[in-house]
Structure formats: C-alpha cells, structure tokens
mmCIF file with all atom_site columns, C-alpha atoms in Angstrom:
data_model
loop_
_atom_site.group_PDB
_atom_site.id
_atom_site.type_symbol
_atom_site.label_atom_id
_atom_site.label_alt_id
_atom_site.label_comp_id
_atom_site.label_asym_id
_atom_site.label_entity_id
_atom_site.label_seq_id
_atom_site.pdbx_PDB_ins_code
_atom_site.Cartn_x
_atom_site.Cartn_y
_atom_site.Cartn_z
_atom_site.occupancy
_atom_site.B_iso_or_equiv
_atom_site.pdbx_formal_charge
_atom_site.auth_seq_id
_atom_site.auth_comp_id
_atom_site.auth_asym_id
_atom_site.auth_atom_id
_atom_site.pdbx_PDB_model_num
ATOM 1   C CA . UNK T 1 1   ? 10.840  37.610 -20.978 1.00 0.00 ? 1   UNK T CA 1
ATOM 2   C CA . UNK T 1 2   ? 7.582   35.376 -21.490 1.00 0.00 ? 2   UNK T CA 1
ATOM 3   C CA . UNK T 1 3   ? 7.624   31.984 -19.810 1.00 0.00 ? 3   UNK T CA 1
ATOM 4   C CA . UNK T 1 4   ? 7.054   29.110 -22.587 1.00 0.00 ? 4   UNK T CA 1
ATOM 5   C CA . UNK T 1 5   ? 5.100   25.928 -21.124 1.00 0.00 ? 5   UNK T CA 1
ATOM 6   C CA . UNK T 1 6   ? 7.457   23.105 -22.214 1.00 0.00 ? 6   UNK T CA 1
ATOM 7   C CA . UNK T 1 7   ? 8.007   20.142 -20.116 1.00 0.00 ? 7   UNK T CA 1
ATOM 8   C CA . UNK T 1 8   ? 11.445  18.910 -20.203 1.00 0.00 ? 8   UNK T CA 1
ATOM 9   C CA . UNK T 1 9   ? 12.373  14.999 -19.581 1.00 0.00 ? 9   UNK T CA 1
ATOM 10  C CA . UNK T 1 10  ? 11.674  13.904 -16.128 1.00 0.00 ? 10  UNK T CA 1
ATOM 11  C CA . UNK T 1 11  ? 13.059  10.276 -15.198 1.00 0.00 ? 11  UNK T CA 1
ATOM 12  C CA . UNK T 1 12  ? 12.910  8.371  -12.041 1.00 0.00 ? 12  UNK T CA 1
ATOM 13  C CA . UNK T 1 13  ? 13.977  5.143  -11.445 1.00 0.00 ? 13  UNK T CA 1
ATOM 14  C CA . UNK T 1 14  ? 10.217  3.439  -11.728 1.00 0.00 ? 14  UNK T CA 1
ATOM 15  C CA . UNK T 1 15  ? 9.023   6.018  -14.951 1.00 0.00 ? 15  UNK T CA 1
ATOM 16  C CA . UNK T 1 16  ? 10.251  8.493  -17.496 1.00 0.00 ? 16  UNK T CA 1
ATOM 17  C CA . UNK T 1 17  ? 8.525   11.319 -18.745 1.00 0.00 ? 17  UNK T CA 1
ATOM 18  C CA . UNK T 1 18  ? 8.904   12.289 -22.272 1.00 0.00 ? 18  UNK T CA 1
ATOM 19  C CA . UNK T 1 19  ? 7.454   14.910 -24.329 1.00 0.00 ? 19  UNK T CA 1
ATOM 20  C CA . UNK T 1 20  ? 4.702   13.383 -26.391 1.00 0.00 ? 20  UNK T CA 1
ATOM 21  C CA . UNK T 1 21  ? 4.664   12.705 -29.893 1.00 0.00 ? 21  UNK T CA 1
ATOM 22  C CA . UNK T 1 22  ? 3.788   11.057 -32.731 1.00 0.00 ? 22  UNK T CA 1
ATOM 23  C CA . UNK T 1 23  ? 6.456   8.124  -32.303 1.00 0.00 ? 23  UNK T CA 1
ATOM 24  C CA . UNK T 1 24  ? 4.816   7.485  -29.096 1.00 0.00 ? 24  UNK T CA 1
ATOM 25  C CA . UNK T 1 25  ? 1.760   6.130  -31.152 1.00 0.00 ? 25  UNK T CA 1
ATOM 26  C CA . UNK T 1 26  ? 2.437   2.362  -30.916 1.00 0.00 ? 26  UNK T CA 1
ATOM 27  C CA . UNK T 1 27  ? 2.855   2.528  -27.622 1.00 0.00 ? 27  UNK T CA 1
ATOM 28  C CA . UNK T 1 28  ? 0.017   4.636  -26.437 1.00 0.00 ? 28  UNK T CA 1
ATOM 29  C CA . UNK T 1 29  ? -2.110  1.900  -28.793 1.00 0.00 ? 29  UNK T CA 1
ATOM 30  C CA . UNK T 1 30  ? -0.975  -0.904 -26.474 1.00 0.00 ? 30  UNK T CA 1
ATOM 31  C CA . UNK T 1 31  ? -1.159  0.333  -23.381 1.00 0.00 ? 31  UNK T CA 1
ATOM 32  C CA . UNK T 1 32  ? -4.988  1.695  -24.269 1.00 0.00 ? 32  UNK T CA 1
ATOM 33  C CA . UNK T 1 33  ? -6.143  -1.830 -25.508 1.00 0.00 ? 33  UNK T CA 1
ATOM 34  C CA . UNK T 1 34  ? -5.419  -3.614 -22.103 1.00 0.00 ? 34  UNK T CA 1
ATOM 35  C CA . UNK T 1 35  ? -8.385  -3.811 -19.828 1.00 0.00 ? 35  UNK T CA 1
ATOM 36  C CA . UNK T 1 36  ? -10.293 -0.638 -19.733 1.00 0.00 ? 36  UNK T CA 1
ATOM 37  C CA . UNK T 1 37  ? -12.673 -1.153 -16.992 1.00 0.00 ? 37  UNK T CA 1
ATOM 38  C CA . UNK T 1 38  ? -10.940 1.259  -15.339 1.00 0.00 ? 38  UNK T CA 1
ATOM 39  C CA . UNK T 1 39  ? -11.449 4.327  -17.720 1.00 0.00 ? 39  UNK T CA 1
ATOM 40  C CA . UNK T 1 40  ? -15.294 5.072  -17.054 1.00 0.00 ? 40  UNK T CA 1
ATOM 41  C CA . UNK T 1 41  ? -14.615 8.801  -16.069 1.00 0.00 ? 41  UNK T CA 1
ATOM 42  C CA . UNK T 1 42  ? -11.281 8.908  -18.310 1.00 0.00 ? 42  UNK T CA 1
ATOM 43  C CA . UNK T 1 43  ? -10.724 10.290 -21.608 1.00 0.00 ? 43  UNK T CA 1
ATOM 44  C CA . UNK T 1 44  ? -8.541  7.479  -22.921 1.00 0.00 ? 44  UNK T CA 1
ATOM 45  C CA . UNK T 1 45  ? -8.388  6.821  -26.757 1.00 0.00 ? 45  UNK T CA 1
ATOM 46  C CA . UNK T 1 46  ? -9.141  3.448  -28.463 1.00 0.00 ? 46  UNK T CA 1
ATOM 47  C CA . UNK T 1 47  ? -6.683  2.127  -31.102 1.00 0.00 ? 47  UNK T CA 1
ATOM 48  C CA . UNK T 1 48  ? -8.058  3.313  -33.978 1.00 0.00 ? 48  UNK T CA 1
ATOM 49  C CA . UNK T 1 49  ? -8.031  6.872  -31.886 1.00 0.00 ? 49  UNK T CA 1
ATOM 50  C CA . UNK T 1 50  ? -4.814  7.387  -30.460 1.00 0.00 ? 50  UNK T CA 1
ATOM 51  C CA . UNK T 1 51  ? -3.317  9.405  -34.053 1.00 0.00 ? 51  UNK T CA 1
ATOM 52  C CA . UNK T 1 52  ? -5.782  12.114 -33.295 1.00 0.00 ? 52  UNK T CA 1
ATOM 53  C CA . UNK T 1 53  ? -5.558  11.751 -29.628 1.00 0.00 ? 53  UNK T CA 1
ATOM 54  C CA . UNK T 1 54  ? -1.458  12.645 -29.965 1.00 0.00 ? 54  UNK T CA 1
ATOM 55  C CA . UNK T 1 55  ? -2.719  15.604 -32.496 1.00 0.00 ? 55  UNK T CA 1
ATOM 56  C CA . UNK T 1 56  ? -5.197  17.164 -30.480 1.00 0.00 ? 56  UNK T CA 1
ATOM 57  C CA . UNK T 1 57  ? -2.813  17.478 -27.242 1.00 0.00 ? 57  UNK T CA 1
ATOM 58  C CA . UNK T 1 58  ? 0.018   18.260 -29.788 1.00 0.00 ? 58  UNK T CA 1
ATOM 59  C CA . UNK T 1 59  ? -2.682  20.893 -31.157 1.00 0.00 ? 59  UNK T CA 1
ATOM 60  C CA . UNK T 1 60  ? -2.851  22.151 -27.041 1.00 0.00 ? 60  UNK T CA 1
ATOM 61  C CA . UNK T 1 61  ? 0.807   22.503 -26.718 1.00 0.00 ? 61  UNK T CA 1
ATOM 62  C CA . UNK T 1 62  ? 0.992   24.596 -29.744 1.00 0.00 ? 62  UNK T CA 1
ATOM 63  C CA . UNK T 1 63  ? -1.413  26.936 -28.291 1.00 0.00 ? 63  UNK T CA 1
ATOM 64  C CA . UNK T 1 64  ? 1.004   26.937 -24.644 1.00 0.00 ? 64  UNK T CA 1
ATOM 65  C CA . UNK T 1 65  ? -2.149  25.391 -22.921 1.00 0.00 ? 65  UNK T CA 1
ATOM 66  C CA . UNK T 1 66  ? -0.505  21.798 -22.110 1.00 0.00 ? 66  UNK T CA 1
ATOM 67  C CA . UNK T 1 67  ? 2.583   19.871 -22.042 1.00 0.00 ? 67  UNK T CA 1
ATOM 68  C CA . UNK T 1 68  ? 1.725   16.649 -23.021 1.00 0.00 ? 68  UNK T CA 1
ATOM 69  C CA . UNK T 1 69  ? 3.983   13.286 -21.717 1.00 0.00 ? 69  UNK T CA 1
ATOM 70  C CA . UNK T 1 70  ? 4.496   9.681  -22.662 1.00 0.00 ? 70  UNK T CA 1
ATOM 71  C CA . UNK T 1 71  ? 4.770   7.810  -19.363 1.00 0.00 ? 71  UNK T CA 1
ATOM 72  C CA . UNK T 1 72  ? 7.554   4.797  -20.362 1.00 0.00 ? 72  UNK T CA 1
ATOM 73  C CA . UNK T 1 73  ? 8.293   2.347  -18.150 1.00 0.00 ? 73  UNK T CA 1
ATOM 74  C CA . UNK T 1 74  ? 12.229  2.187  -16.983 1.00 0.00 ? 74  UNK T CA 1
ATOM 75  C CA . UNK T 1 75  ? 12.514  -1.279 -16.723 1.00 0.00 ? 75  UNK T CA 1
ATOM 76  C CA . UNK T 1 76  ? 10.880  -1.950 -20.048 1.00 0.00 ? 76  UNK T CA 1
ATOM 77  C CA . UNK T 1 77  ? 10.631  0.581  -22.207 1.00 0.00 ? 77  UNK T CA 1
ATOM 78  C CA . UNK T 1 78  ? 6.919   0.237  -22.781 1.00 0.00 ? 78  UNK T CA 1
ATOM 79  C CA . UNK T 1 79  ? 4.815   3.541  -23.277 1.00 0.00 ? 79  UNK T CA 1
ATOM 80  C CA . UNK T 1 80  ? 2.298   3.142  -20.166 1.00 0.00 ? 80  UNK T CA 1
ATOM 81  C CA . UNK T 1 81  ? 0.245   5.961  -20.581 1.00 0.00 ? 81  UNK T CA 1
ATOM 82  C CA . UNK T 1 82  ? 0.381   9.372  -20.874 1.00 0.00 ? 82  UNK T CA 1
ATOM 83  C CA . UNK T 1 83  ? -0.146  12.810 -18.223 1.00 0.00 ? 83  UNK T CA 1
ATOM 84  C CA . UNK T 1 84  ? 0.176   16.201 -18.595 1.00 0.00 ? 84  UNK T CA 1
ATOM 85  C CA . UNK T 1 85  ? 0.918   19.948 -17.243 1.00 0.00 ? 85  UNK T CA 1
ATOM 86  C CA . UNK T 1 86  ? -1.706  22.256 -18.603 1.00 0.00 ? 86  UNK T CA 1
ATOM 87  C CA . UNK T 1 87  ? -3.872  24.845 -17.772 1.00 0.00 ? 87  UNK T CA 1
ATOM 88  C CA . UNK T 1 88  ? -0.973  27.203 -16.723 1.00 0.00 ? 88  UNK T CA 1
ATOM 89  C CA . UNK T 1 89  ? -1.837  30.320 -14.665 1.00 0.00 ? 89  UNK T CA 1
ATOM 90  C CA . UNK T 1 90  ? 0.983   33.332 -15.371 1.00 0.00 ? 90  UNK T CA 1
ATOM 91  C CA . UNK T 1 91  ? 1.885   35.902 -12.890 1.00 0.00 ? 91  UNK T CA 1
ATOM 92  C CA . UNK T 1 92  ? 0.549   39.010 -14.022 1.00 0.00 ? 92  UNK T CA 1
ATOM 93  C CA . UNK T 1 93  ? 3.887   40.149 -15.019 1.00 0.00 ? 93  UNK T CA 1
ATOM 94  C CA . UNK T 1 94  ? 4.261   37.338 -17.608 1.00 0.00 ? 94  UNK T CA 1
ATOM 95  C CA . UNK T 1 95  ? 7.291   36.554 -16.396 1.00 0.00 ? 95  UNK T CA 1
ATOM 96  C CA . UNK T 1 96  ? 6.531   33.411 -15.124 1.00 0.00 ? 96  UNK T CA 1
ATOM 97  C CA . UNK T 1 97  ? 3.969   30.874 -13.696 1.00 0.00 ? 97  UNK T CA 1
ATOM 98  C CA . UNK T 1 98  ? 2.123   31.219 -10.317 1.00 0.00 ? 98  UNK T CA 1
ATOM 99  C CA . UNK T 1 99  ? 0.187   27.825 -10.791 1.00 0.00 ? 99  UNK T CA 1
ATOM 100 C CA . UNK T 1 100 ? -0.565  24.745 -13.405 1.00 0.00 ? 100 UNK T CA 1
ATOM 101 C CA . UNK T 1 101 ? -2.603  21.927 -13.245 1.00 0.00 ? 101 UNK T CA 1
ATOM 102 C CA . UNK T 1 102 ? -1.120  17.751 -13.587 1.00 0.00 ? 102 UNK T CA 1
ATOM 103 C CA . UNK T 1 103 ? -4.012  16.242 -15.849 1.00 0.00 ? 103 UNK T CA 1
ATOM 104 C CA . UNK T 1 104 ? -5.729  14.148 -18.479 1.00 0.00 ? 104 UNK T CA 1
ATOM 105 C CA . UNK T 1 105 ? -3.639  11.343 -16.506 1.00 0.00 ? 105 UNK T CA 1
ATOM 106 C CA . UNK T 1 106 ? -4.366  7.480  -17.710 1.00 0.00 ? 106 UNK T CA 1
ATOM 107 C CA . UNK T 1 107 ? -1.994  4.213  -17.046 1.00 0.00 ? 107 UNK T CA 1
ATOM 108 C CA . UNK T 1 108 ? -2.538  1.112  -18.586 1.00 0.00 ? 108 UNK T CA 1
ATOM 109 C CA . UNK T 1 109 ? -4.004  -1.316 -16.309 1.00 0.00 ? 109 UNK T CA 1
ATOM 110 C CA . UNK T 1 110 ? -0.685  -3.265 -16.051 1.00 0.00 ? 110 UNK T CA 1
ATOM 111 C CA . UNK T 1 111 ? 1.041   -0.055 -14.751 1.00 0.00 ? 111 UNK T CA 1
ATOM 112 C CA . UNK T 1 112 ? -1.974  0.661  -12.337 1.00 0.00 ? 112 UNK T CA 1
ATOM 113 C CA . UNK T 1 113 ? -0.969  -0.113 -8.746  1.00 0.00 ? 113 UNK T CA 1
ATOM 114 C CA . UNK T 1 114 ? 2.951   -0.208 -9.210  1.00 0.00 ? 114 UNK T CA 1
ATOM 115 C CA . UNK T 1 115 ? 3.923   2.793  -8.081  1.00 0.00 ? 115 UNK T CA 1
ATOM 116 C CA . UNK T 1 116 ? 4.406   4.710  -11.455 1.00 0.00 ? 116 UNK T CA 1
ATOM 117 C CA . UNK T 1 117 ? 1.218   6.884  -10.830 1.00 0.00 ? 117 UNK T CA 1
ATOM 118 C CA . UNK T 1 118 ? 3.195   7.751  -7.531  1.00 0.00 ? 118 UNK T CA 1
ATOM 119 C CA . UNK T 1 119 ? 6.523   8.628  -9.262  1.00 0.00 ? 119 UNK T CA 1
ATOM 120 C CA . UNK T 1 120 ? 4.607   10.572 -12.213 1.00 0.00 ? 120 UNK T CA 1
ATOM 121 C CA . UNK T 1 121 ? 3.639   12.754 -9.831  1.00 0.00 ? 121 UNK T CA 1
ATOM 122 C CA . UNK T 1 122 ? 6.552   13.323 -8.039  1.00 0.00 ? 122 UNK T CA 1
ATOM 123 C CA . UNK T 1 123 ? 8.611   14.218 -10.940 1.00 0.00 ? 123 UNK T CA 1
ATOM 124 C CA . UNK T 1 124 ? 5.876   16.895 -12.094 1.00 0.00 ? 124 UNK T CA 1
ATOM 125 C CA . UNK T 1 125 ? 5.091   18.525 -8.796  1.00 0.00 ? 125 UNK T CA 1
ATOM 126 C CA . UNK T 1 126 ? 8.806   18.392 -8.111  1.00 0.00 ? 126 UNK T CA 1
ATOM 127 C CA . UNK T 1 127 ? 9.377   20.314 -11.499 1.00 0.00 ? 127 UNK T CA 1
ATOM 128 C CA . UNK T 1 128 ? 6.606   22.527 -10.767 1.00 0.00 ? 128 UNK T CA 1
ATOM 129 C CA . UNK T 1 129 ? 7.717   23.721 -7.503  1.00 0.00 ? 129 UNK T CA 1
ATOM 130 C CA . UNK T 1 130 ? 11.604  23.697 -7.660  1.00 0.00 ? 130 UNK T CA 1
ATOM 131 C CA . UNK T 1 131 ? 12.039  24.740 -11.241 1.00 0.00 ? 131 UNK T CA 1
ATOM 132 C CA . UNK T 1 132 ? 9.121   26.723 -12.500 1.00 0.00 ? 132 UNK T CA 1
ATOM 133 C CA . UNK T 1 133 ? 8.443   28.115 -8.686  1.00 0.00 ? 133 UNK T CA 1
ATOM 134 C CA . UNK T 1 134 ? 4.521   28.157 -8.783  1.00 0.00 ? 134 UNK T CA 1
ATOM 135 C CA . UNK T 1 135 ? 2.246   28.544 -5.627  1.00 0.00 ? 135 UNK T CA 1
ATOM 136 C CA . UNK T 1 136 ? 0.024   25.723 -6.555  1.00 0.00 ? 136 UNK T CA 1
ATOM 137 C CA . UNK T 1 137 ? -0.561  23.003 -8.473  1.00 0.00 ? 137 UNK T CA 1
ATOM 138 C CA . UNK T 1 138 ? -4.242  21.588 -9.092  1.00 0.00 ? 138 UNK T CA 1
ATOM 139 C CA . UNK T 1 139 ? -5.243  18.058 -9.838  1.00 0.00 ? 139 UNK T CA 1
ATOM 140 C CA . UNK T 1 140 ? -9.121  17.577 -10.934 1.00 0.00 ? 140 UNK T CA 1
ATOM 141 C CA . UNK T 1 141 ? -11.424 14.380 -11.709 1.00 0.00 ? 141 UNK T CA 1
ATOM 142 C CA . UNK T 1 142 ? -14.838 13.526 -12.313 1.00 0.00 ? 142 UNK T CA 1
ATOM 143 C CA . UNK T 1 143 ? -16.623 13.810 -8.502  1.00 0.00 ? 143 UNK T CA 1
ATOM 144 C CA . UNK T 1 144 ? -18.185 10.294 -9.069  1.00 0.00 ? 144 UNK T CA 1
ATOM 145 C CA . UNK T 1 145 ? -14.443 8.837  -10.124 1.00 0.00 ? 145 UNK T CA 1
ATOM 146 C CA . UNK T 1 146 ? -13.382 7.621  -6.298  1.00 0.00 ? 146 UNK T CA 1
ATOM 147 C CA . UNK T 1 147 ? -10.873 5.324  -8.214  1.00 0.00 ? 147 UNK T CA 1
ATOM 148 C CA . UNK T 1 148 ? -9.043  8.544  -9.008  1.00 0.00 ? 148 UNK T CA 1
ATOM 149 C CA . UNK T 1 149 ? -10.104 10.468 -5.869  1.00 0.00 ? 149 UNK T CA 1
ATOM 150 C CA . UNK T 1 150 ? -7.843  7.774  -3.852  1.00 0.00 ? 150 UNK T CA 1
ATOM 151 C CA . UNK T 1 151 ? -4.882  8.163  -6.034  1.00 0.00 ? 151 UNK T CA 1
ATOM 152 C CA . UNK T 1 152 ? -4.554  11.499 -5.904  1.00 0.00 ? 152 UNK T CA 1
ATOM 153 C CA . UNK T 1 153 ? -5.070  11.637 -2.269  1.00 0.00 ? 153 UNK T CA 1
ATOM 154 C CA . UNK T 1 154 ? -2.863  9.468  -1.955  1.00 0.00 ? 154 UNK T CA 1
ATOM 155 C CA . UNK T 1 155 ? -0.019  11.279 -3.553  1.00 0.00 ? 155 UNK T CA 1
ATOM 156 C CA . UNK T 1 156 ? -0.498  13.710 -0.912  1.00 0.00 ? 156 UNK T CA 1
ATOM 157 C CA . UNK T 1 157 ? -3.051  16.594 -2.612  1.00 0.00 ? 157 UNK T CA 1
ATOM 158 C CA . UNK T 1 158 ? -5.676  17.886 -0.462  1.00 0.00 ? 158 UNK T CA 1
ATOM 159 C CA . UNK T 1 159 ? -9.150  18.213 -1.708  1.00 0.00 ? 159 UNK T CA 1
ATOM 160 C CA . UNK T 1 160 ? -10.604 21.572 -1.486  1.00 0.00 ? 160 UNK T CA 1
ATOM 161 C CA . UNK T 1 161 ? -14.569 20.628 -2.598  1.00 0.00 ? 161 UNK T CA 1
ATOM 162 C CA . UNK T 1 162 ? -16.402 19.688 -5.835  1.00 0.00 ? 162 UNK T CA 1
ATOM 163 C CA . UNK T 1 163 ? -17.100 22.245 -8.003  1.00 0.00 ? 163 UNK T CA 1
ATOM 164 C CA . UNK T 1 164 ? -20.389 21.627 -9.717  1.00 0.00 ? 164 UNK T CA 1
ATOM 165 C CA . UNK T 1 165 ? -21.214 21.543 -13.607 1.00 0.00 ? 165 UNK T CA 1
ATOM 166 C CA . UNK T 1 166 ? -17.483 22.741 -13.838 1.00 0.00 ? 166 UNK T CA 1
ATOM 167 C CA . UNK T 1 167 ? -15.727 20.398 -17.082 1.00 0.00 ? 167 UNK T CA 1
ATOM 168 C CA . UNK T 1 168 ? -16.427 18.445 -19.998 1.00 0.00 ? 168 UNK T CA 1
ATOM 169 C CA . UNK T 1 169 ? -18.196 14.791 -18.778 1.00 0.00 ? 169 UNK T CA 1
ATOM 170 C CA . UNK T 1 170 ? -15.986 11.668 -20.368 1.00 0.00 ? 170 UNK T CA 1
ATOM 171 C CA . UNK T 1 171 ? -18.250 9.512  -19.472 1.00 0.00 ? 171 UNK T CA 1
ATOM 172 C CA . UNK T 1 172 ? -19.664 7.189  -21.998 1.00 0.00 ? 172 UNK T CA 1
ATOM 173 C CA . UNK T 1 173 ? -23.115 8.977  -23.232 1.00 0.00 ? 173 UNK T CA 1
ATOM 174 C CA . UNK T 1 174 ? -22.344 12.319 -21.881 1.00 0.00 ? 174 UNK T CA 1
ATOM 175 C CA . UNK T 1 175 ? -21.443 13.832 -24.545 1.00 0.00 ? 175 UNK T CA 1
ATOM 176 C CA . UNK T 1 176 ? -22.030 17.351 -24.109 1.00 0.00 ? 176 UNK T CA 1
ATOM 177 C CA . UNK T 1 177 ? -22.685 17.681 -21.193 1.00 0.00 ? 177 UNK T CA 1
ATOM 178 C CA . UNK T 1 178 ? -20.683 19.070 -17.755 1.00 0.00 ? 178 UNK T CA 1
ATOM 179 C CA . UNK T 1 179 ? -19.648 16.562 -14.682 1.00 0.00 ? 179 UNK T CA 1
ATOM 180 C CA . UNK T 1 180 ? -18.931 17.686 -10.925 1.00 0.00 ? 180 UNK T CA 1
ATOM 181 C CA . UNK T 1 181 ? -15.397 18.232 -10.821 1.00 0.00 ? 181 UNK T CA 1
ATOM 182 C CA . UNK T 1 182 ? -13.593 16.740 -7.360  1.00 0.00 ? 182 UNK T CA 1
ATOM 183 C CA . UNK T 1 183 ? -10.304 19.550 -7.115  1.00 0.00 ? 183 UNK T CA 1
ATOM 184 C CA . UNK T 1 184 ? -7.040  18.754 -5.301  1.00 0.00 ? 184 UNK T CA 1
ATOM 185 C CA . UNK T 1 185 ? -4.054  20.917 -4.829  1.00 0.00 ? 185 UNK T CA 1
ATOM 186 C CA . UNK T 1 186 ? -0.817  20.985 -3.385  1.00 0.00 ? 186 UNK T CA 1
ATOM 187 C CA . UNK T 1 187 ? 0.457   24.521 -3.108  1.00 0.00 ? 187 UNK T CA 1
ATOM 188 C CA . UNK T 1 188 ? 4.450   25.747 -2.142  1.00 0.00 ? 188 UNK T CA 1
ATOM 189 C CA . UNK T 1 189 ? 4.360   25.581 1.370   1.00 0.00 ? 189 UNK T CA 1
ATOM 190 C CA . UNK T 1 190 ? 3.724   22.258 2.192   1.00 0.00 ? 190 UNK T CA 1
ATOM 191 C CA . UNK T 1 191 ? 5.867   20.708 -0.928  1.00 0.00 ? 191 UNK T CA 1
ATOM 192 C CA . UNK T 1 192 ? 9.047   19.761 1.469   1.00 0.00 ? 192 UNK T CA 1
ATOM 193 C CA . UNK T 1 193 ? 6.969   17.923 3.672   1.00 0.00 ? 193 UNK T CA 1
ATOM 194 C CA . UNK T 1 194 ? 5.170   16.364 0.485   1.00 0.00 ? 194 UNK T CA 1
ATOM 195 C CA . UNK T 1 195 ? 8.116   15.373 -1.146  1.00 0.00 ? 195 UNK T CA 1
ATOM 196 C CA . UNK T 1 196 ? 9.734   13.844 2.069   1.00 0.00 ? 196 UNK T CA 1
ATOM 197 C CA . UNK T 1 197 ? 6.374   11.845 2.151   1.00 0.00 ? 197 UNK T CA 1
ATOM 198 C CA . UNK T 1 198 ? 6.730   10.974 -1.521  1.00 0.00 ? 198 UNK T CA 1
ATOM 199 C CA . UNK T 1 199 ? 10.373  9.663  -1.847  1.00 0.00 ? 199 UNK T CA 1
ATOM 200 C CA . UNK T 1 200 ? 10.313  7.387  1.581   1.00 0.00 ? 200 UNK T CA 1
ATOM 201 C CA . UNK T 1 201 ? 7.216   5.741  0.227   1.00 0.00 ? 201 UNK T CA 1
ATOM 202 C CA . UNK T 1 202 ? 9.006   5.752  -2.805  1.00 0.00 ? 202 UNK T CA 1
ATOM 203 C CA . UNK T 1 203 ? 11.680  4.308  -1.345  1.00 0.00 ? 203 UNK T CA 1
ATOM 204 C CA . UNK T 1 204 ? 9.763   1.824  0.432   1.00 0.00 ? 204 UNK T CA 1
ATOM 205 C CA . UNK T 1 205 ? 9.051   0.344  -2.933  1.00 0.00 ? 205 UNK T CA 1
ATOM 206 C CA . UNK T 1 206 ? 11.853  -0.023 -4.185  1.00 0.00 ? 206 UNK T CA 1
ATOM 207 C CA . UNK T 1 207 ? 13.238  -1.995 -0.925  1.00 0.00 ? 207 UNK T CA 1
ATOM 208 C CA . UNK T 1 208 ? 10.456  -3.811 -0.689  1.00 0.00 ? 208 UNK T CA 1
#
C-alpha cells in the first residue's frame, strides 16, 4: 500500500499544528503584517498575498509534495505562522517514507523567541521519526540567513555544508535566481537523545 503525505494535528502545550487551509486566511494575514524585518531570506506573503499563498501550498499537497500547517498559538488561539513537511523521499518499495524535509517555516515576530519555533519542531520530528519511521529529516535555509542558521541549530540539527546555487533565492530582487542553501538534518539514531534535549528545555520553559 502507497504511503499518502498527510500531516495529522500535532498539539503541544506552547503550539498546535493544524492542517492548513483556507479558514486559516485571517490569521496568516495578521501574523504576516507584524514587523517583517525578520523575513529577508523568507518567503512570507503580504496581506493582499496570503489567498494565493494558502492555494499554492494547498496546490503542493495535492500533488503529495507538502503538508502544509497553521502554527496557532495554545494560549490564544492566534494563527502565528505557518511550517511544513515536504519534499518526502519514499523507500523504493513505496511502502513508506525513508526521509522528509520540515520547511518554508515563518512565525510572526510576536511568536519569535517564545519557544513555539522549539515546540514546532518537536512535534514534526517527533511525528517523523516515531510514526512515519524515516532515517532523516532535513531542514534547509538561505546560507546568508544566520537568523535561521541559529534556530535550527538550536533545535538540535546538525549542519552538514552549504550546497551552492541549490534553491529558489527569496530574497527581495532575486527573482530568478538560485541562493546557497545552508542543510541541517537530524537522522533516526540520534532522535532519543534529541528529543530528551528538546522536552527538558522544553520543560525549562514552561517552569520558568
């Protein structure tokens, strides 16, 4: 039986993850218009852009190249941004995944810093490991985006090199043109000791 790439709700007690869609709108509006100083490397939609935005990774899932997410905040309910699984690799049998990729990741700047980035990523690489069983799981960004090199460092990924003229550039006025691509990964064998990591830091916010 084929595997299907569909991203179920993940919830922690900081975020929830839920499957993106066109209610989600509003929210994704909002949480775009704070202060964007932060999304020079980052394909994050404008107002007026986030309709299309929800179509075109809606457009991806259809084709079983992403599942898109809604990041919501528990305590609020605010939509806070958005992530992803996507760019799944099957095992040559078809019957499942060997590896996936956590990407086009953005948090509005009020969510930036407060642990939900951490959480995010704990839910998805906890899904990814324990339920879907991959090897690996990649995390890329813009080589020149150290902003976003920290915070996936910091969620325990190693980096493994830049790759050059690898992906599309989001930076403003390259359009069309390919950036240096910084790549991460965590792969199956060192998960436990990642997740340990993850949930007493975790923890460590929520006591503190």
């Amino acid at each position: 039986m084929g595997f299907t790439l569909e991203g179920p709700v993940l919830e922690g007690a900081l975020v929830r993850l839920e499957p993106l869609g066109h209610h989600h709108a509003p929210g994704l509006a909002e949480a775009a218009e704070e202060n964007r100083d932060s999304y020079g490397f980052t394909s994050v939609p404008d107002r007026e852009g986030v309709g299309a935005y929800i179509d075109a990774q809606l457009g991806r899932a259809a084709d079983g190249l992403l599942a898109p997410y809604a990041q919501v905040a528990v305590a609020t309910g605010r939509v806070v941004g958005h992530t992803s699984f996507w760019d799944p690799r099957r095992w040559r049998s078809g019957a499942g995944l060997c590896a996936i990729e956590i990407g086009f990741t953005w948090l509005a700047a009020s969510a930036q810093g407060t642990g939900v980035n951490t959480e995010a990523k704990y839910l998805l690489f906890r899904h990814a490991f324990e339920s879907w069983e991959v090897a690996r799981v990649d995390l890329k960004t813009d080589a020149r985006n150290a902003r976003s090199r920290a915070a996936i460092a910091s969620v325990g990924a190693t980096f493994e090199g830049v790759l050059r003229n690898w992906s599309r550039s989001w930076a403003p006025g390259e359009e069309d043109r390919l950036r240096d691509s910084a790549v991460f990964s965590v792969i199956a064998e060192e998960w436990p000791e990642r997740r340990t990591a993850l949930e007493r830091r975790l923890a460590a916010r929520r006591s503190g």
